[in-house]
Amino acid sequence: MPRPAEPGRAEPQAGFVHTFLPGRVVFGAGSLDQVAGEVESLGVRRALVVATKSARDAADVVEVQLGDRFAGRIDGVTQHVPTELAEHARAKAHELDADGIIAIGGGSAIGLAKAVALTSEVAIVAVPTTYAGSEMTPVWGETSGGSKTTGTDLRVLPRVVVYDPVLSQHLPKKVTAASVANAIAHCVEAVWTPKADPITEVTAVEGLRALATGLRQTLAEPLDLDARSNLLYGACLAGSALATAGTGLHHKLCHLLGGTYNLPHAETHAAVLPQVTRVNAPEVPRSKAQLEAALGTEDLAGGLFDLFTAAKVPTSLKELGLTGDQAREAAKAFRPTDNPIPVTEDLVREILTRAWAGTRP
């Protein structure tokens, strides 16, 4: 007899719909050298390079590779993509007649490229140097007036993603761990959103396994290329799961906190995820068990908290600068969303109170 479907997860017997997104992944040490060739294959005439400060050396390499296809460059980006910066990038892309953007760096660089693609016909080639996973998604975000707006649009989905573990080899442990927490959040939430399905679950579980393994390896040997490869592989899967399953209570809380109170995006995930997992995971027991096996724990919420703590990622919103009054204010401001259990103000207040204090689930 077919087993009943869990809330937030479709069983194959019950039928489901899964959308595979178009895109190309180039993976491996030294693959930065293939960026110019990928740009040429896309038919891009003039490419604008967008790079974080930490990715300037890689951007220099790509600039030389591009030759006549290099149109210009934006160095330095800001998290949460402020509207002012997005407008500046759009104007520059228009001024340079760019039909392609090469984004090199973390989620902020890729987010800025997406802001341009949202309003212009440009092809994005993403070269991630952290583990945010946004390079695999059609999700965009922009912040204005203390409020972050997000949406989904296939125009912002990178056409090619180049994963070169050498570029993240010297990423500091602190930045690495926070970025991995962000990616892990994509995996965990992907099993309980309304659009979750058996394919997103398989992707999310394998992503969590690779991320947890890679993080533990990297904490022991920061320069280990195999460990960095594991993390990029996990980030790729995490982004893919998020792209199809969408976001829910956890991500919406993090966007509210980041956009309104300017909390650091990656670290906010580490503080909030264990608390949301504590209330949601019991509603999807078989998915929970799969994630626990991938993480190597018998308690998913507690295991996540312990992993982040061992990696020295802050697990309290208080440590990130949020006040108790702001946590209560955020609970009142949060709007209900689809979730395995009803989202009430009391539930959100409980989650944020525990996340603010850093209470182990």
Coordinates of C-alpha atoms in Angstrom, one line a residue:
M1 CA 0.0 0.0 0.0
P2 CA 1.4 3.5 -0.9
R3 CA 2.6 5.4 2.2
P4 CA 0.8 8.7 2.8
A5 CA 2.7 11.8 1.8
E6 CA 4.3 13.9 4.5
P7 CA 3.2 17.6 4.8
G8 CA 5.3 19.7 2.5
R9 CA 6.6 16.7 0.5
A10 CA 5.1 14.9 -2.5
E11 CA 5.6 11.1 -2.7
P12 CA 6.3 9.6 -6.2
Q13 CA 3.2 7.5 -5.8
A14 CA 1.1 10.6 -5.2
G15 CA 2.5 12.4 -8.2
F16 CA 4.5 15.6 -8.2
V17 CA 5.8 18.3 -10.5
H18 CA 9.5 19.2 -10.7
T19 CA 11.0 21.9 -12.9
F20 CA 14.6 21.5 -14.0
L21 CA 16.2 24.8 -14.6
P22 CA 18.5 25.5 -17.6
G23 CA 22.1 26.2 -17.0
R24 CA 25.6 24.9 -17.3
V25 CA 28.1 24.0 -14.6
V26 CA 31.9 24.0 -15.1
F27 CA 33.6 22.4 -12.1
G28 CA 37.2 21.8 -11.1
A29 CA 40.4 23.3 -9.9
G30 CA 41.7 25.7 -12.5
S31 CA 38.4 26.2 -14.2
L32 CA 38.7 30.0 -13.9
D33 CA 40.8 29.7 -17.1
Q34 CA 37.6 28.6 -18.9
V35 CA 35.6 31.7 -18.2
A36 CA 36.5 33.6 -21.3
G37 CA 35.6 30.6 -23.5
E38 CA 32.3 30.2 -21.8
V39 CA 31.5 33.9 -22.4
E40 CA 32.4 33.5 -26.1
S41 CA 30.2 30.4 -26.3
L42 CA 27.2 32.4 -25.1
G43 CA 27.8 34.9 -27.9
V44 CA 28.5 37.8 -25.4
R45 CA 30.1 40.8 -27.2
R46 CA 30.8 43.0 -24.2
A47 CA 31.1 41.7 -20.7
L48 CA 30.9 43.8 -17.5
V49 CA 32.9 42.2 -14.6
V50 CA 31.4 42.6 -11.1
A51 CA 33.7 41.5 -8.3
T52 CA 34.0 41.6 -4.5
K53 CA 37.1 43.1 -3.1
S54 CA 38.4 39.7 -2.1
A55 CA 38.0 38.5 -5.7
R56 CA 40.0 41.2 -7.4
D57 CA 42.9 38.9 -8.3
A58 CA 40.5 36.6 -10.0
A59 CA 38.8 39.5 -11.7
D60 CA 42.2 40.7 -13.0
V61 CA 42.8 37.3 -14.6
V62 CA 39.4 37.3 -16.2
E63 CA 39.8 40.8 -17.5
V64 CA 42.9 39.8 -19.4
Q65 CA 41.3 36.7 -20.7
L66 CA 38.4 38.6 -22.1
G67 CA 40.5 40.8 -24.3
D68 CA 38.2 42.8 -26.6
R69 CA 35.1 41.4 -24.9
F70 CA 36.0 43.3 -21.7
A71 CA 33.6 46.2 -21.3
G72 CA 34.3 47.5 -17.8
R73 CA 34.3 46.6 -14.2
I74 CA 32.6 47.2 -10.8
D75 CA 34.8 46.4 -7.8
G76 CA 33.3 46.2 -4.3
V77 CA 29.7 45.3 -3.6
T78 CA 27.4 45.5 -0.6
Q79 CA 25.3 42.7 1.0
H80 CA 21.5 42.8 0.5
V81 CA 21.9 44.7 -2.8
P82 CA 20.9 48.3 -1.9
T83 CA 18.8 49.9 -4.5
E84 CA 21.3 52.7 -5.0
L85 CA 24.0 50.3 -5.9
A86 CA 21.7 48.3 -8.2
E87 CA 20.7 51.5 -10.0
H88 CA 24.4 52.5 -10.4
A89 CA 25.2 49.0 -11.8
R90 CA 22.3 49.1 -14.2
A91 CA 23.3 52.6 -15.5
K92 CA 26.9 51.5 -16.0
A93 CA 25.9 48.3 -17.9
H94 CA 23.7 50.5 -20.2
E95 CA 26.4 53.1 -20.6
L96 CA 28.9 50.3 -21.6
D97 CA 26.4 48.5 -23.8
A98 CA 27.1 45.3 -21.9
D99 CA 25.3 42.2 -23.0
G100 CA 26.9 40.0 -20.4
I101 CA 28.0 40.1 -16.8
I102 CA 30.7 38.0 -15.1
A103 CA 30.0 38.0 -11.3
I104 CA 33.1 36.9 -9.3
G105 CA 32.7 36.6 -5.5
G106 CA 30.1 35.7 -3.0
G107 CA 26.3 36.2 -3.0
S108 CA 26.6 40.0 -3.0
A109 CA 28.4 40.1 -6.3
I110 CA 26.0 37.6 -7.9
G111 CA 23.1 39.5 -6.4
L112 CA 24.2 42.7 -8.0
A113 CA 24.6 41.0 -11.4
K114 CA 21.0 39.7 -11.0
A115 CA 19.8 43.2 -10.2
V116 CA 21.1 44.3 -13.6
A117 CA 19.7 41.2 -15.4
L118 CA 16.3 41.8 -13.9
T119 CA 15.9 45.0 -16.1
S120 CA 18.3 44.3 -19.0
E121 CA 18.9 41.5 -21.5
V122 CA 22.2 40.3 -20.2
A123 CA 23.7 36.8 -19.7
I124 CA 25.3 36.1 -16.4
V125 CA 28.4 34.0 -15.9
A126 CA 28.8 33.4 -12.2
V127 CA 32.1 32.5 -10.6
P128 CA 31.3 31.9 -6.9
T129 CA 34.1 32.2 -4.3
T130 CA 31.9 31.4 -1.3
Y131 CA 29.1 28.9 -0.7
A132 CA 25.9 31.0 -0.8
G133 CA 24.5 29.0 -3.7
S134 CA 22.6 31.9 -5.2
E135 CA 24.4 31.2 -8.5
M136 CA 22.1 28.3 -9.0
T137 CA 18.8 30.1 -8.4
P138 CA 16.5 32.5 -10.2
V139 CA 15.9 34.3 -6.9
W140 CA 16.8 38.0 -6.7
G141 CA 16.7 40.5 -3.8
E142 CA 17.0 44.2 -3.3
T143 CA 16.9 46.4 -0.3
S144 CA 15.5 49.9 0.0
G145 CA 14.3 52.0 2.9
G146 CA 15.0 49.3 5.4
S147 CA 13.0 46.7 3.6
K148 CA 14.2 43.8 1.5
T149 CA 12.2 42.7 -1.5
T150 CA 12.8 39.3 -3.1
G151 CA 11.4 37.6 -6.2
T152 CA 11.9 34.9 -8.7
D153 CA 12.6 35.5 -12.4
L154 CA 14.4 33.3 -14.9
R155 CA 16.1 36.3 -16.4
V156 CA 18.4 36.5 -13.4
L157 CA 19.4 32.8 -13.5
P158 CA 23.1 32.6 -14.5
R159 CA 23.6 30.8 -17.8
V160 CA 26.9 29.4 -16.7
V161 CA 28.4 28.7 -13.3
V162 CA 32.2 28.2 -13.0
Y163 CA 33.2 26.5 -9.7
D164 CA 36.9 26.7 -9.1
P165 CA 37.9 25.5 -5.5
V166 CA 41.2 27.3 -5.8
L167 CA 39.4 30.6 -5.5
S168 CA 38.0 29.7 -2.1
Q169 CA 41.0 27.9 -0.8
H170 CA 42.2 30.9 1.3
L171 CA 38.7 31.9 2.5
P172 CA 39.1 32.5 6.3
K173 CA 37.6 29.9 8.5
K174 CA 35.1 32.4 10.0
V175 CA 33.8 33.4 6.5
T176 CA 33.8 29.8 5.3
A177 CA 31.7 28.6 8.2
A178 CA 29.1 31.3 8.0
S179 CA 28.8 30.8 4.2
V180 CA 28.3 27.1 4.7
A181 CA 25.6 27.8 7.3
N182 CA 23.8 29.8 4.6
A183 CA 24.0 26.9 2.1
I184 CA 22.9 24.4 4.8
A185 CA 19.8 26.5 5.3
H186 CA 18.9 26.0 1.6
C187 CA 19.1 22.2 2.0
V188 CA 17.1 22.0 5.2
E189 CA 14.3 24.2 4.2
A190 CA 14.0 22.5 0.8
V191 CA 12.3 19.5 2.4
W192 CA 9.3 21.2 3.9
T193 CA 8.3 24.1 1.5
P194 CA 5.0 23.7 -0.4
K195 CA 6.9 23.0 -3.6
A196 CA 9.2 20.4 -2.1
D197 CA 9.3 17.1 -4.0
P198 CA 11.3 13.8 -3.9
I199 CA 13.9 15.2 -6.3
T200 CA 14.5 18.3 -4.3
E201 CA 14.8 16.1 -1.2
V202 CA 17.5 13.9 -2.7
T203 CA 19.3 17.0 -3.9
A204 CA 19.1 18.6 -0.5
V205 CA 20.1 15.6 1.5
E206 CA 23.2 15.0 -0.7
G207 CA 24.0 18.7 -0.5
L208 CA 23.9 18.7 3.3
R209 CA 26.1 15.6 3.4
A210 CA 28.7 17.3 1.2
L211 CA 28.5 20.6 3.1
A212 CA 28.8 19.0 6.6
T213 CA 31.7 16.8 5.5
G214 CA 33.5 19.6 3.7
L215 CA 33.1 22.0 6.6
R216 CA 34.5 19.5 9.1
Q217 CA 37.4 18.8 6.7
T218 CA 38.1 22.5 6.1
L219 CA 38.1 23.3 9.8
A220 CA 40.9 20.8 10.2
E221 CA 42.7 21.6 6.9
P222 CA 41.7 25.0 5.6
L223 CA 43.8 24.7 2.4
D224 CA 42.6 21.2 1.5
L225 CA 41.3 21.4 -2.1
D226 CA 39.2 18.3 -1.7
A227 CA 37.4 19.9 1.2
R228 CA 36.9 23.1 -0.7
S229 CA 35.5 21.0 -3.6
N230 CA 33.1 19.3 -1.3
L231 CA 31.8 22.6 -0.1
L232 CA 31.4 24.0 -3.7
Y233 CA 29.6 20.8 -4.7
G234 CA 27.3 21.0 -1.7
A235 CA 26.7 24.7 -2.4
C236 CA 25.7 23.9 -6.0
L237 CA 23.2 21.2 -4.8
A238 CA 21.9 23.5 -2.0
G239 CA 21.2 26.3 -4.5
S240 CA 19.6 23.8 -6.9
A241 CA 17.3 22.6 -4.1
L242 CA 16.3 26.1 -3.1
A243 CA 15.7 27.1 -6.8
T244 CA 13.1 24.4 -7.2
A245 CA 11.6 24.1 -3.7
G246 CA 11.5 27.8 -3.0
T247 CA 11.7 29.4 0.4
G248 CA 9.5 29.4 3.5
L249 CA 9.4 30.5 7.1
H250 CA 13.2 30.4 7.7
H251 CA 14.4 32.3 4.7
K252 CA 11.6 34.9 5.0
L253 CA 12.6 35.5 8.6
C254 CA 16.2 35.9 7.6
H255 CA 15.3 38.4 4.8
L256 CA 13.2 40.4 7.2
L257 CA 16.0 40.6 9.8
G258 CA 18.7 41.3 7.2
G259 CA 16.7 43.9 5.3
T260 CA 15.3 45.8 8.2
Y261 CA 18.1 45.6 10.8
N262 CA 21.1 45.1 8.4
L263 CA 22.2 41.9 10.1
P264 CA 24.9 39.9 8.3
H265 CA 23.1 37.5 5.9
A266 CA 25.1 34.3 6.4
E267 CA 25.4 34.5 10.2
T268 CA 21.7 35.2 10.5
H269 CA 20.9 31.8 9.0
A270 CA 23.1 30.1 11.6
A271 CA 21.1 31.7 14.4
V272 CA 17.6 31.2 13.0
L273 CA 17.8 27.8 11.3
P274 CA 18.1 25.5 14.3
Q275 CA 15.1 27.2 15.9
V276 CA 12.9 26.9 12.8
T277 CA 14.1 23.3 12.4
R278 CA 13.1 22.6 15.9
V279 CA 9.4 23.3 15.2
N280 CA 9.2 22.2 11.5
A281 CA 11.3 19.1 11.2
P282 CA 9.0 16.9 13.3
E283 CA 6.3 17.5 10.8
V284 CA 8.3 15.8 8.0
P285 CA 9.7 12.8 9.9
R286 CA 11.2 10.8 7.1
S287 CA 12.8 13.8 5.5
K288 CA 14.1 14.7 9.0
A289 CA 15.6 11.2 9.3
Q290 CA 17.3 11.5 5.9
L291 CA 18.9 14.9 6.8
E292 CA 20.0 13.6 10.2
A293 CA 21.8 10.7 8.6
A294 CA 23.5 13.1 6.2
L295 CA 24.6 15.3 9.1
G296 CA 25.6 12.4 11.3
T297 CA 23.2 13.2 14.2
E298 CA 20.1 11.8 15.9
D299 CA 18.6 15.3 16.4
L300 CA 18.6 17.6 13.4
A301 CA 17.9 20.9 15.1
G302 CA 20.5 20.2 17.9
G303 CA 23.0 18.8 15.4
L304 CA 22.8 21.9 13.3
F305 CA 23.3 24.1 16.4
D306 CA 26.3 22.0 17.5
L307 CA 27.9 22.1 14.0
F308 CA 27.6 25.9 13.8
T309 CA 28.9 26.2 17.4
A310 CA 31.9 24.0 16.7
A311 CA 32.6 26.1 13.6
K312 CA 32.4 29.3 15.7
V313 CA 29.5 30.8 13.8
P314 CA 27.4 33.0 16.1
T315 CA 24.1 31.2 17.0
S316 CA 22.4 34.1 18.7
L317 CA 20.9 37.2 17.1
K318 CA 22.0 39.1 20.2
E319 CA 25.6 38.5 19.3
L320 CA 24.9 39.8 15.8
G321 CA 23.7 43.1 17.2
L322 CA 19.9 42.6 17.3
T323 CA 18.2 44.0 20.4
G324 CA 15.5 42.2 22.3
D325 CA 13.0 45.0 21.4
Q326 CA 13.9 44.6 17.7
A327 CA 13.3 40.8 18.0
R328 CA 9.9 41.4 19.4
E329 CA 9.2 44.1 16.8
A330 CA 10.2 41.7 14.0
A331 CA 7.8 39.0 15.3
K332 CA 4.9 41.5 15.1
A333 CA 5.9 42.7 11.6
F334 CA 6.3 39.2 10.1
R335 CA 3.5 38.1 7.8
P336 CA 2.2 34.5 7.8
T337 CA 3.6 32.2 5.1
D338 CA 3.0 28.6 4.0
N339 CA 4.5 26.2 6.5
P340 CA 4.1 22.7 7.8
I341 CA 2.5 24.2 11.0
P342 CA 0.5 27.4 11.2
V343 CA 2.6 30.6 11.4
T344 CA 1.3 32.7 14.2
E345 CA 2.8 35.7 16.0
D346 CA 3.4 33.6 19.0
L347 CA 5.3 31.0 17.0
V348 CA 7.5 33.6 15.4
R349 CA 8.1 35.3 18.7
E350 CA 9.1 32.0 20.2
I351 CA 11.5 31.3 17.3
L352 CA 13.1 34.8 17.5
T353 CA 13.3 34.8 21.3
R354 CA 15.3 31.5 21.2
A355 CA 17.4 32.7 18.3
W356 CA 18.1 36.0 20.0
A357 CA 19.3 34.2 23.1
G358 CA 21.1 31.5 21.3
T359 CA 19.3 28.7 23.1
R360 CA 20.2 25.2 22.0
P361 CA 17.1 23.5 20.6

